XYZ file of C-alpha atoms in Angstrom:
506
model
C 9.871 -64.071 -99.510
C 13.367 -66.185 -99.735
C 14.342 -63.379 -102.714
C 13.200 -60.104 -100.326
C 15.648 -62.063 -98.000
C 18.535 -61.621 -100.077
C 18.004 -58.066 -100.793
C 18.224 -57.665 -97.368
C 21.419 -59.075 -96.522
C 22.800 -57.536 -99.376
C 21.512 -54.231 -97.568
C 23.088 -55.017 -94.517
C 26.603 -55.950 -96.032
C 26.703 -52.299 -97.806
C 25.934 -50.956 -94.139
C 28.683 -52.538 -92.918
C 31.109 -51.548 -95.881
C 29.933 -47.998 -96.190
C 30.898 -48.148 -92.298
C 34.476 -48.534 -92.978
C 34.622 -45.089 -94.491
C 34.213 -43.862 -91.056
C 37.980 -45.184 -90.515
C 41.626 -44.016 -91.269
C 42.183 -42.412 -93.445
C 38.781 -41.155 -94.404
C 37.751 -40.501 -91.251
C 33.661 -39.435 -92.351
C 32.568 -40.148 -88.791
C 28.950 -38.730 -90.071
C 28.648 -42.239 -92.343
C 28.268 -44.100 -88.577
C 24.921 -42.269 -87.536
C 23.241 -43.575 -90.848
C 24.774 -47.052 -91.065
C 24.179 -48.037 -87.327
C 21.117 -46.378 -87.118
C 19.793 -48.180 -90.097
C 21.308 -51.276 -88.775
C 19.808 -50.855 -85.469
C 16.675 -50.032 -87.031
C 16.075 -53.162 -89.175
C 17.179 -55.615 -86.487
C 14.722 -54.337 -84.112
C 12.269 -54.333 -86.150
C 13.158 -57.985 -87.122
C 13.296 -59.200 -83.518
C 9.353 -58.784 -83.093
C 9.223 -61.905 -85.729
C 12.439 -63.449 -87.136
C 13.704 -66.607 -85.764
C 17.217 -66.465 -83.826
C 18.911 -68.971 -86.449
C 18.351 -65.827 -89.035
C 19.514 -62.789 -86.353
C 23.007 -64.408 -86.849
C 23.221 -63.904 -90.485
C 22.015 -60.317 -90.107
C 24.997 -59.499 -88.059
C 27.270 -61.741 -90.076
C 26.831 -60.101 -93.114
C 26.791 -56.613 -91.865
C 30.061 -57.651 -90.068
C 31.641 -59.077 -93.396
C 31.074 -55.910 -95.385
C 32.615 -53.864 -92.852
C 35.924 -56.299 -92.529
C 35.978 -57.513 -95.822
C 36.650 -53.437 -97.007
C 39.087 -52.126 -94.230
C 41.215 -55.537 -93.686
C 41.678 -55.929 -97.844
C 45.344 -55.367 -97.077
C 45.970 -58.321 -95.185
C 46.090 -60.312 -98.749
C 48.982 -57.459 -100.036
C 51.188 -59.194 -97.538
C 51.246 -62.465 -99.496
C 52.369 -60.736 -102.935
C 55.743 -60.705 -101.808
C 56.486 -64.335 -102.312
C 55.053 -66.094 -104.956
C 54.935 -69.277 -102.905
C 52.163 -67.475 -100.879
C 49.886 -66.043 -103.513
C 47.311 -69.164 -103.665
C 46.364 -67.813 -100.073
C 45.375 -64.513 -101.104
C 41.656 -65.422 -101.621
C 41.563 -67.002 -98.030
C 43.020 -63.775 -96.617
C 40.505 -61.732 -98.537
C 37.628 -63.542 -97.771
C 37.936 -66.069 -94.962
C 39.835 -63.682 -92.351
C 36.603 -61.232 -92.726
C 34.289 -63.736 -92.828
C 35.581 -65.286 -89.385
C 35.536 -61.800 -87.663
C 32.108 -61.145 -88.851
C 31.072 -64.475 -86.732
C 31.470 -62.330 -83.505
C 28.790 -59.804 -84.929
C 26.573 -62.457 -85.854
C 27.020 -63.728 -82.580
C 26.175 -60.193 -81.538
C 22.954 -59.770 -82.874
C 22.123 -63.538 -81.848
C 22.418 -62.597 -78.581
C 20.113 -59.371 -78.767
C 17.674 -61.208 -80.362
C 18.241 -63.776 -77.499
C 17.338 -61.323 -74.624
C 13.535 -60.253 -74.981
C 13.477 -56.659 -73.796
C 10.302 -54.234 -74.918
C 11.202 -50.511 -74.081
C 13.164 -48.990 -77.500
C 15.640 -46.963 -75.096
C 16.535 -50.447 -73.367
C 17.001 -52.344 -76.791
C 19.684 -49.716 -77.796
C 21.548 -49.638 -74.678
C 21.548 -53.790 -74.900
C 22.520 -53.567 -78.559
C 25.496 -51.266 -77.558
C 26.476 -53.283 -74.150
C 26.240 -56.599 -76.836
C 28.831 -55.319 -79.365
C 31.027 -53.592 -76.695
C 31.480 -56.800 -75.014
C 31.579 -59.046 -78.263
C 34.169 -56.448 -79.547
C 36.382 -57.276 -76.116
C 35.878 -60.621 -76.771
C 37.261 -60.431 -80.181
C 40.210 -58.480 -79.095
C 41.285 -60.821 -76.413
C 40.106 -64.674 -77.298
C 42.997 -66.931 -78.877
C 45.472 -64.404 -79.559
C 42.982 -61.637 -79.858
C 42.649 -59.282 -83.222
C 41.385 -55.739 -81.762
C 41.896 -54.273 -85.045
C 39.181 -51.403 -86.407
C 36.926 -50.847 -83.167
C 34.516 -48.700 -84.262
C 35.957 -46.265 -81.601
C 39.197 -46.086 -83.997
C 36.460 -43.533 -86.340
C 37.192 -40.913 -83.610
C 40.815 -40.524 -84.220
C 40.884 -37.212 -85.965
C 38.497 -35.590 -82.494
C 41.292 -35.842 -79.979
C 39.351 -33.492 -77.722
C 36.748 -36.520 -77.593
C 39.021 -39.309 -77.244
C 40.646 -37.709 -74.037
C 37.701 -40.034 -72.271
C 39.972 -43.047 -72.814
C 42.450 -42.021 -70.612
C 39.765 -42.631 -68.087
C 37.747 -45.639 -69.195
C 40.065 -46.870 -72.424
C 39.084 -47.848 -75.850
C 36.750 -50.780 -75.009
C 34.880 -48.363 -72.505
C 34.550 -45.544 -75.312
C 33.816 -47.964 -78.289
C 30.461 -48.856 -76.247
C 29.494 -45.164 -75.743
C 30.296 -44.927 -79.495
C 27.822 -47.313 -80.481
C 25.393 -45.701 -78.294
C 25.830 -42.032 -80.105
C 25.729 -43.800 -83.754
C 22.894 -45.611 -83.038
C 20.523 -43.074 -81.233
C 19.097 -41.201 -84.264
C 17.001 -44.415 -84.870
C 15.263 -43.511 -81.799
C 13.705 -40.525 -83.473
C 11.987 -42.985 -85.459
C 11.120 -46.069 -83.112
C 10.183 -43.808 -80.059
C 6.920 -44.902 -78.246
C 6.689 -41.543 -75.890
C 8.737 -38.021 -75.629
C 11.052 -39.115 -72.562
C 12.634 -41.442 -75.291
C 13.678 -38.699 -77.677
C 15.075 -36.928 -74.227
C 17.342 -39.962 -74.200
C 18.608 -39.617 -77.960
C 19.322 -36.009 -77.426
C 21.196 -37.026 -74.041
C 23.369 -39.322 -76.505
C 23.786 -37.116 -79.113
C 24.944 -34.318 -77.245
C 27.369 -36.595 -75.097
C 30.217 -35.820 -77.942
C 29.932 -32.328 -77.238
C 30.366 -32.682 -73.563
C 33.055 -35.079 -73.943
C 34.331 -32.335 -76.784
C 34.515 -29.620 -74.035
C 36.127 -31.892 -70.914
C 38.627 -33.315 -73.581
C 39.431 -29.723 -74.763
C 40.246 -28.551 -71.283
C 42.341 -31.562 -70.439
C 44.589 -30.799 -73.551
C 44.452 -27.363 -72.488
C 45.473 -28.105 -68.914
C 48.332 -30.091 -70.429
C 49.502 -27.248 -72.910
C 50.009 -25.269 -70.049
C 52.419 -27.307 -68.709
C 56.143 -26.154 -68.305
C 58.259 -27.517 -71.096
C 61.134 -29.634 -69.841
C 64.410 -30.367 -72.068
C 65.190 -34.103 -72.013
C 68.223 -35.045 -70.349
C 68.958 -36.987 -73.881
C 67.719 -36.944 -77.294
C 65.523 -39.723 -78.640
C 66.236 -39.809 -81.941
C 63.365 -41.947 -84.282
C 64.298 -42.787 -87.573
C 61.560 -43.357 -90.453
C 62.730 -45.633 -93.387
C 61.649 -47.002 -96.612
C 64.011 -49.917 -97.438
C 62.116 -52.526 -99.428
C 60.996 -55.701 -98.269
C 62.670 -57.682 -100.674
C 65.932 -57.629 -98.003
C 63.763 -60.633 -96.312
C 63.321 -62.496 -99.631
C 66.537 -61.591 -101.941
C 70.168 -61.673 -100.936
C 69.750 -57.754 -100.108
C 73.156 -56.556 -98.932
C 73.122 -55.763 -95.094
C 76.206 -53.153 -95.451
C 73.882 -51.164 -97.716
C 70.930 -51.140 -95.363
C 72.943 -50.121 -92.407
C 74.828 -47.476 -94.007
C 71.123 -45.999 -95.223
C 69.953 -46.260 -92.071
C 73.497 -44.465 -90.284
C 72.954 -41.969 -92.908
C 69.291 -41.095 -91.644
C 70.460 -40.893 -88.448
C 72.766 -38.196 -88.997
C 74.522 -38.620 -85.715
C 76.169 -35.869 -84.201
C 79.069 -36.463 -81.734
C 78.380 -33.704 -79.578
C 74.772 -34.562 -78.637
C 73.619 -37.215 -76.106
C 71.320 -39.431 -78.601
C 69.342 -42.637 -78.628
C 68.733 -43.764 -81.899
C 65.819 -45.674 -82.615
C 65.819 -47.997 -85.830
C 62.666 -49.831 -87.108
C 61.626 -53.743 -86.553
C 63.483 -56.235 -88.265
C 65.550 -53.928 -90.432
C 68.602 -55.478 -90.953
C 68.697 -58.387 -93.167
C 70.770 -61.592 -92.506
C 71.913 -60.576 -89.105
C 70.622 -61.770 -85.654
C 71.301 -59.584 -82.480
C 74.863 -61.431 -81.754
C 76.080 -61.022 -85.368
C 75.300 -57.055 -85.511
C 79.022 -56.545 -83.706
C 80.330 -57.525 -87.041
C 79.540 -54.243 -88.572
C 81.118 -52.258 -86.365
C 83.521 -50.707 -88.643
C 80.580 -48.850 -89.905
C 79.886 -47.476 -87.020
C 83.540 -46.526 -86.157
C 83.877 -42.683 -85.720
C 80.734 -41.838 -86.477
C 79.308 -42.506 -83.102
C 80.613 -41.833 -79.460
C 79.882 -42.551 -75.530
C 77.252 -40.114 -76.307
C 75.137 -42.644 -78.459
C 72.842 -45.532 -77.950
C 70.916 -47.654 -80.321
C 67.725 -49.220 -80.493
C 67.475 -51.535 -83.025
C 64.419 -54.342 -84.196
C 66.501 -57.318 -84.931
C 65.974 -60.936 -84.816
C 67.669 -62.762 -81.690
C 68.494 -66.522 -81.229
C 68.280 -67.945 -77.698
C 67.727 -71.721 -78.715
C 64.433 -70.370 -80.233
C 64.226 -67.575 -82.469
C 62.877 -63.944 -81.317
C 61.600 -60.858 -82.934
C 63.548 -58.634 -80.608
C 63.935 -54.923 -79.818
C 67.767 -54.663 -78.665
C 69.417 -51.929 -77.214
C 73.436 -51.381 -77.870
C 76.132 -48.889 -76.935
C 78.198 -47.216 -79.879
C 80.886 -50.491 -79.609
C 77.764 -52.611 -80.591
C 77.806 -54.390 -77.238
C 74.594 -55.456 -76.251
C 73.072 -53.297 -73.256
C 69.441 -54.843 -72.957
C 66.706 -56.337 -75.208
C 63.042 -57.336 -75.042
C 61.589 -60.170 -77.126
C 58.317 -59.375 -78.655
C 54.993 -61.383 -76.811
C 52.256 -61.033 -79.201
C 53.325 -62.569 -82.248
C 51.331 -62.200 -85.498
C 49.718 -65.640 -86.633
C 50.954 -66.778 -89.863
C 52.846 -63.858 -90.112
C 55.081 -64.703 -87.510
C 54.218 -67.727 -86.372
C 52.177 -70.590 -87.942
C 49.340 -71.879 -85.439
C 49.225 -75.416 -85.320
C 52.193 -75.670 -87.011
C 52.886 -79.332 -87.267
C 49.608 -80.254 -88.710
C 49.795 -77.337 -90.737
C 53.433 -77.397 -91.686
C 52.305 -80.918 -93.490
C 50.185 -79.076 -95.993
C 52.908 -76.662 -96.867
C 51.450 -73.563 -94.960
C 54.698 -71.443 -93.568
C 54.909 -68.217 -91.462
C 55.789 -65.197 -93.952
C 59.024 -63.697 -91.710
C 61.723 -65.161 -90.464
C 62.886 -67.168 -93.579
C 59.774 -68.930 -93.094
C 60.461 -70.295 -89.525
C 58.174 -69.515 -86.944
C 59.444 -67.016 -84.249
C 58.921 -68.114 -80.354
C 56.914 -65.292 -78.034
C 59.105 -63.690 -75.456
C 57.859 -64.847 -71.947
C 56.672 -61.167 -70.597
C 56.359 -57.761 -71.526
C 59.459 -56.069 -69.530
C 60.331 -52.436 -68.685
C 63.336 -51.913 -70.222
C 65.893 -49.783 -67.938
C 68.772 -48.139 -69.771
C 71.124 -47.284 -68.018
C 74.327 -46.926 -69.454
C 76.820 -44.281 -70.544
C 75.151 -41.449 -68.022
C 71.628 -42.620 -69.885
C 69.170 -43.568 -67.387
C 65.490 -44.425 -69.468
C 62.860 -46.519 -68.481
C 61.093 -47.775 -71.867
C 57.827 -49.506 -72.355
C 58.846 -51.719 -75.897
C 56.231 -52.505 -77.971
C 57.044 -54.156 -81.282
C 54.547 -53.470 -84.502
C 51.387 -55.305 -83.815
C 51.651 -55.075 -80.010
C 50.371 -51.502 -80.140
C 46.934 -52.729 -80.742
C 46.003 -54.113 -77.628
C 44.281 -51.774 -75.391
C 44.632 -52.299 -71.471
C 47.180 -55.361 -72.012
C 50.368 -53.570 -72.848
C 51.740 -52.966 -69.099
C 50.427 -53.860 -65.489
C 53.137 -51.336 -63.889
C 52.975 -47.621 -65.159
C 56.435 -47.199 -63.567
C 58.105 -46.173 -66.979
C 59.240 -42.960 -69.160
C 58.440 -43.630 -72.537
C 56.503 -46.110 -74.850
C 59.032 -46.906 -77.716
C 57.132 -48.478 -80.957
C 59.209 -50.136 -83.612
C 57.321 -51.529 -86.725
C 57.578 -52.902 -90.099
C 54.421 -51.621 -92.235
C 55.695 -52.566 -95.620
C 53.714 -55.793 -95.276
C 50.545 -53.293 -95.965
C 51.843 -51.659 -99.300
C 50.288 -48.657 -100.736
C 46.952 -49.428 -98.887
C 44.964 -48.059 -95.652
C 47.101 -50.387 -93.276
C 49.741 -48.254 -91.903
C 47.202 -45.383 -91.637
C 44.972 -47.653 -89.204
C 48.252 -48.943 -87.511
C 49.371 -45.597 -86.931
C 46.126 -44.682 -85.713
C 46.284 -47.493 -82.640
C 49.571 -45.421 -81.265
C 47.386 -42.118 -80.727
C 44.948 -44.236 -78.370
C 47.638 -46.087 -76.160
C 49.372 -42.470 -75.680
C 46.230 -41.515 -74.475
C 45.595 -44.433 -72.453
C 48.915 -44.184 -70.676
C 49.494 -40.719 -70.470
C 52.997 -41.527 -71.813
C 55.125 -39.555 -74.632
C 55.166 -42.521 -77.829
C 57.876 -42.634 -79.983
C 57.199 -44.386 -83.042
C 60.137 -45.522 -85.811
C 58.661 -47.249 -88.885
C 59.876 -48.620 -92.294
C 57.159 -48.390 -94.920
C 54.917 -46.209 -92.620
C 54.454 -43.660 -90.331
C 57.205 -42.504 -87.531
C 55.985 -40.085 -85.123
C 56.148 -38.345 -81.509
C 53.214 -38.586 -80.124
C 52.395 -36.631 -76.530
C 50.012 -37.785 -73.895
C 47.416 -36.355 -75.319
C 47.465 -37.902 -78.628
C 48.936 -34.588 -80.196
C 51.420 -35.557 -83.181
C 53.881 -33.307 -82.301
C 56.360 -34.644 -84.911
C 55.955 -36.896 -87.947
C 57.420 -38.841 -90.865
C 54.951 -39.063 -93.097
C 53.747 -42.496 -95.200
C 56.490 -42.776 -98.235
C 59.024 -40.275 -96.912
C 62.362 -41.484 -94.965
C 64.321 -39.212 -92.348
C 64.203 -38.704 -88.385
C 62.511 -36.790 -85.963
C 63.610 -35.640 -82.426
C 62.340 -36.131 -78.778
C 64.256 -33.650 -76.969
C 61.761 -32.085 -74.831
C 58.463 -33.167 -72.898
C 55.882 -31.781 -70.611
C 54.870 -34.073 -67.740
C 51.364 -34.865 -67.075
C 49.767 -36.886 -64.368
C 49.002 -40.885 -64.263
C 45.708 -41.698 -66.211
C 42.823 -43.803 -64.363
C 43.238 -45.890 -67.170
C 46.869 -46.654 -67.049
C 46.425 -47.699 -63.340
C 43.210 -50.094 -63.464
C 43.005 -51.027 -67.270
C 40.191 -52.882 -68.254
C 38.495 -53.143 -65.032
C 37.318 -49.864 -66.209
C 35.418 -51.501 -68.940
C 33.736 -53.881 -66.361
C 32.441 -50.300 -64.624
C 30.884 -49.391 -67.884
C 29.012 -52.502 -68.206
C 27.779 -52.520 -64.980
C 26.891 -48.761 -65.905
C 24.686 -50.289 -69.051
C 23.439 -52.878 -67.268
C 21.833 -50.286 -64.638
C 20.679 -48.261 -67.507
C 18.702 -51.218 -69.220
C 16.746 -52.106 -66.426
C 16.123 -48.517 -65.377
C 15.128 -47.651 -69.012
C 12.779 -50.477 -69.383
C 10.365 -48.595 -66.606
C 10.134 -45.515 -68.841
C 6.158 -45.297 -69.310
């Protein structure tokens, strides 16, 4: 009996691992209809006679297979410094093992609630997993990476629904889509087949609605911007954090990539933490590099560290004389990367944060809209530094801004799937907010993304250069940008209603 259970747990692990193939950059969406249907079929059958304690194992092994195969790149960040290599097994195993706990809790809760009807169980399964994923994205510092909804990232028409209900709301629907084929096997009557067909047809309905929304946006008048935002994509090595990299050579390379034109009014955007061994107040020492190449027509947005009694990871805006115009201090820091949780305790055993010369950054007080009013520039920007792009519904309370600016350092992911996954979050944030998103990345993907999630311009991974955001279409404010994750609550209430209603199917 135990031997049989071991094989079944291995089977669940394999299902979770195969599910990773649906995520960027593979995007094998059809895999989910197989893996999720088999997963639901398995636990639905076991629910009738297995104990709740074993239910946790079912979800945990599926989740462990899922996370260990799509988050392996976390360990790559530990290879840049020999002092951290001993942590690689921890990153490879313990982080996925921890995240799998959420899936274990989800299956445990599914077993705990006794509902007989197949359709009601499918809806319950979707609801519980969707809520648990929301908790995963918000508890402690939150880590909402690789929600199953991101497997639809290549289907822009379908994910237009996120402008209404957000990514978490769409995530619940996705689980229902992918699980619904199981009803064909588990059905108790013909009415349940109708429910299966309904969920399988829903993506088609969303596609048609999304296509109409995209065409409506494309029909809007193109307006020339008062100024160009030039996003620079670079591939400067992470060695600058660990070796005495010449700051002048890095700045010179960035200036060369920027290709300034003295006649064009331009805001240059440089990636996160790009300039080594220099903080916000010290940048002016390198004015001699900027002199004669820039003038009153130019401003800069630069990812650079700042010090105000504490260290911050900042997006700082300067004029052409390198006078500080405005700045934003990153709010959502990366655990162990930018700060060490329980630092006083873990520091005793020698653990340190990876960046900022092993000293933890402090978190900014709040995410504010940056208003740039300098030299006839007049732009309101929502700043997001690197990791902050992954949070759905938590990035702003006030939608009164022009664009989302995202700067990033994706070199920590190496030549893995990580940069592609990170970039995908930007597409969803643009659709949710209904705003243009301009992204500048080092060792990653830089892009101009319009409010429908369409990538209008891009610097592909592994390349360097610049792209210009110089014209736009102005769209209406999205429902999700007004109400945020309150829309997720509406989806939850809808599912609860459907669970009780479908349980009456005879």
